[in-house]
Amino acid sequence: RKEVEQDPGPFNVPEGATVAFNCTYSNSASQSFFWYRQDCRKEPKLLMSVYSSGNEDGRFTAQLNRASQYISLLIRDSKLSDSATYLCVVNDYKLSFGAGTTVTVRA
Amino acid sequence: NAGVTQTPKFQVLKTGQSMTLQCAQDMNHNSMYWYRQDPGMGLRLIYYSASEGTTDKGEVPNGYNVSRLNKREFSLRLESAAPSQTSVYFCASVSRQISDTQYFGPGTRLTVL
């Protein structure tokens, strides 16, 4: 079983829509969690950390469910510029990366 | 600040050739990492250096060697390139601990024929 698993998508959504997707992790002792964004053929960049209580950054909301071992990312009021691949990253003494979920926002 | 820089951006090698990928950071970070990214897979850690003078194997170290030349520079060497090493290679650095943000370089796209 992979340490971090994501639905690869793609999620094709119209501008203004809400899109949400999950990431599951296998190690229950994992300490911290992140969402990174990666644009086509570019380097990953931190989007947001994921805290136990859940956290929000503008149109982005991240949630952590330790009991079911998954984290989620929700994007509200999608913009064309949100089109990217979103990488789930889990820290269990080392960073483990998911393969990414691709989101395409269409006009 | 340039952040994390990598050279070259693109490289084509023939099987059996050797090359060194260069990485440098100007953020005074202690830890540096080398990853490879293949289609449909997450980034996989090749080697990392927790601090100047130390290096450790990651998930997929076979076929690679590294050198932490000083605090700024961390190089990745392919001694005898194989087609299976065709990939995109990213270098990253982080300031103190694993919970801090990792900053990535722009990547090196390597093709081994």
XYZ file of C-alpha atoms in Angstrom:
220
model
C 0.000 0.000 0.000
C 1.339 3.458 -0.861
C 2.086 5.709 2.082
C 0.104 8.574 0.607
C -2.668 8.086 -1.925
C -4.601 10.640 -3.930
C -7.297 10.499 -6.564
C -5.383 11.616 -9.660
C -8.451 13.267 -11.180
C -8.663 15.248 -13.302
C -11.376 17.317 -11.699
C -12.796 19.556 -14.416
C -14.893 22.348 -12.932
C -16.373 25.636 -14.202
C -15.223 28.949 -12.820
C -16.973 29.760 -9.581
C -17.579 26.136 -8.644
C -16.447 24.403 -5.484
C -14.150 21.428 -5.764
C -12.937 19.137 -3.016
C -10.703 16.107 -2.878
C -9.050 13.890 -0.309
C -5.765 12.267 0.409
C -5.317 9.157 2.541
C -2.198 8.224 4.466
C -1.122 4.896 5.910
C 0.984 5.822 8.942
C -1.196 6.688 11.905
C 1.825 8.240 13.648
C 2.221 10.920 10.988
C 2.872 14.263 12.598
C 2.152 17.013 10.149
C 0.448 17.499 6.836
C 0.672 19.885 3.921
C -0.857 20.720 0.594
C 1.548 21.782 -2.144
C 0.608 23.154 -5.533
C 2.500 22.218 -8.678
C 1.968 23.943 -11.991
C 2.782 22.110 -15.192
C 6.475 21.249 -15.359
C 7.291 23.590 -12.463
C 8.498 23.028 -8.926
C 6.039 22.321 -6.070
C 5.195 25.257 -3.832
C 3.569 25.201 -0.404
C -0.121 26.015 -0.545
C -0.943 25.510 3.113
C -0.204 23.446 6.165
C -3.023 21.340 7.601
C -3.767 21.678 11.281
C -5.741 19.334 13.511
C -8.551 21.828 13.926
C -8.760 22.508 10.233
C -7.706 25.762 8.680
C -8.714 28.185 6.013
C -6.724 30.480 3.768
C -8.950 32.624 1.624
C -10.859 30.336 -0.726
C -8.949 27.244 0.413
C -9.950 25.060 3.354
C -7.945 22.118 4.626
C -9.207 19.485 7.039
C -7.535 16.631 8.868
C -9.347 13.475 9.964
C -6.947 11.441 12.078
C -9.465 8.706 12.872
C -9.939 7.884 9.187
C -6.426 8.971 8.230
C -7.176 11.422 5.512
C -6.795 15.092 4.769
C -8.920 17.123 2.434
C -8.683 20.299 0.412
C -11.662 22.358 -0.638
C -11.468 25.216 -3.108
C -14.383 27.633 -3.218
C -15.229 30.046 -6.034
C -12.680 28.414 -8.350
C -10.561 30.647 -10.561
C -8.861 29.784 -13.820
C -5.571 30.312 -11.993
C -6.413 27.448 -9.612
C -5.752 24.972 -12.428
C -2.817 22.927 -11.189
C -1.855 19.643 -9.587
C -2.273 19.553 -5.820
C 0.162 17.392 -3.897
C -0.635 15.937 -0.512
C 2.418 15.730 1.725
C 2.637 13.801 4.994
C 5.427 14.031 7.540
C 6.218 10.819 9.411
C 9.908 11.591 10.168
C 10.314 12.147 6.448
C 8.121 13.837 3.903
C 6.028 11.498 1.770
C 4.394 12.921 -1.321
C 1.219 11.821 -3.015
C 1.177 11.603 -6.804
C -1.133 14.601 -6.996
C -4.700 15.520 -7.912
C -5.118 17.505 -11.102
C -7.694 20.296 -11.126
C -8.710 22.090 -14.300
C -10.946 25.142 -14.030
C -12.683 26.098 -17.271
C -14.171 29.435 -18.262
C 17.589 36.123 -2.923
C 17.587 33.525 -5.689
C 16.172 30.834 -3.371
C 17.083 27.360 -4.644
C 18.853 27.134 -7.986
C 19.584 24.055 -10.065
C 21.770 23.444 -13.097
C 21.351 22.289 -15.748
C 17.660 22.733 -16.555
C 17.734 20.055 -19.253
C 20.162 17.226 -20.026
C 20.262 14.292 -22.416
C 22.687 11.471 -21.676
C 23.547 8.196 -23.294
C 23.434 5.019 -21.214
C 26.624 4.685 -19.211
C 27.549 8.366 -19.210
C 28.047 10.214 -15.951
C 26.975 13.654 -14.847
C 26.504 15.830 -11.791
C 23.388 17.852 -11.039
C 24.132 21.005 -9.100
C 21.954 22.616 -6.441
C 22.565 25.732 -4.373
C 20.484 27.721 -1.892
C 21.073 31.176 -0.486
C 18.595 31.015 2.415
C 21.112 29.703 4.964
C 19.107 26.487 5.301
C 20.561 23.510 7.133
C 18.801 20.658 5.360
C 18.803 19.872 1.659
C 17.115 17.142 -0.354
C 17.162 15.505 -3.769
C 13.928 14.081 -5.210
C 12.925 12.526 -8.477
C 9.439 12.835 -9.968
C 8.073 10.360 -12.485
C 4.681 10.434 -14.226
C 1.891 9.131 -12.004
C 4.130 8.953 -8.955
C 4.796 11.289 -6.093
C 8.167 12.835 -5.457
C 10.542 10.179 -4.177
C 13.470 11.049 -1.944
C 16.851 10.010 -3.307
C 19.242 11.448 -0.701
C 19.140 14.132 1.909
C 21.563 16.119 4.016
C 20.333 17.177 7.443
C 23.283 19.490 7.921
C 26.609 20.383 6.401
C 28.869 17.354 6.447
C 26.160 14.711 6.661
C 24.271 12.791 4.009
C 21.757 9.956 4.214
C 19.959 7.663 1.819
C 16.338 8.203 1.022
C 13.814 5.912 -0.597
C 15.535 5.379 -3.978
C 19.318 5.924 -3.599
C 20.609 3.211 -5.927
C 22.586 4.561 -8.864
C 23.205 7.945 -7.233
C 25.772 9.614 -5.019
C 25.681 13.002 -3.330
C 28.063 15.568 -1.932
C 27.223 18.316 0.544
C 30.035 20.586 -0.505
C 29.210 23.313 2.013
C 26.077 24.720 3.592
C 24.925 26.207 0.295
C 25.580 23.414 -2.167
C 24.318 19.849 -2.516
C 25.157 17.945 -5.681
C 23.746 14.708 -7.105
C 25.928 12.459 -9.256
C 24.928 9.723 -11.657
C 28.005 7.566 -12.161
C 26.631 5.403 -14.986
C 23.311 6.656 -16.256
C 20.536 4.193 -17.089
C 17.256 4.774 -18.981
C 15.388 4.126 -15.696
C 16.932 7.342 -14.393
C 15.045 9.409 -16.944
C 13.078 11.726 -14.709
C 12.646 15.240 -13.385
C 14.978 15.939 -10.477
C 14.153 18.501 -7.817
C 16.400 19.848 -5.132
C 14.829 21.307 -1.995
C 15.946 22.944 1.222
C 14.388 23.627 4.609
C 15.582 25.839 7.419
C 15.355 23.909 10.653
C 13.105 20.953 10.840
C 10.925 18.782 8.717
C 7.783 20.641 9.714
C 9.082 23.775 8.077
C 8.311 24.644 4.505
C 10.449 22.991 1.877
C 11.571 25.297 -0.917
C 12.153 23.637 -4.253
C 14.452 24.457 -7.123
C 13.067 24.680 -10.686
C 14.071 21.114 -11.531
C 16.368 19.339 -13.979
C 14.749 17.352 -16.773
C 17.020 14.405 -17.531
C 16.623 11.973 -20.401
C 18.831 8.896 -20.644
C 18.844 7.227 -24.054
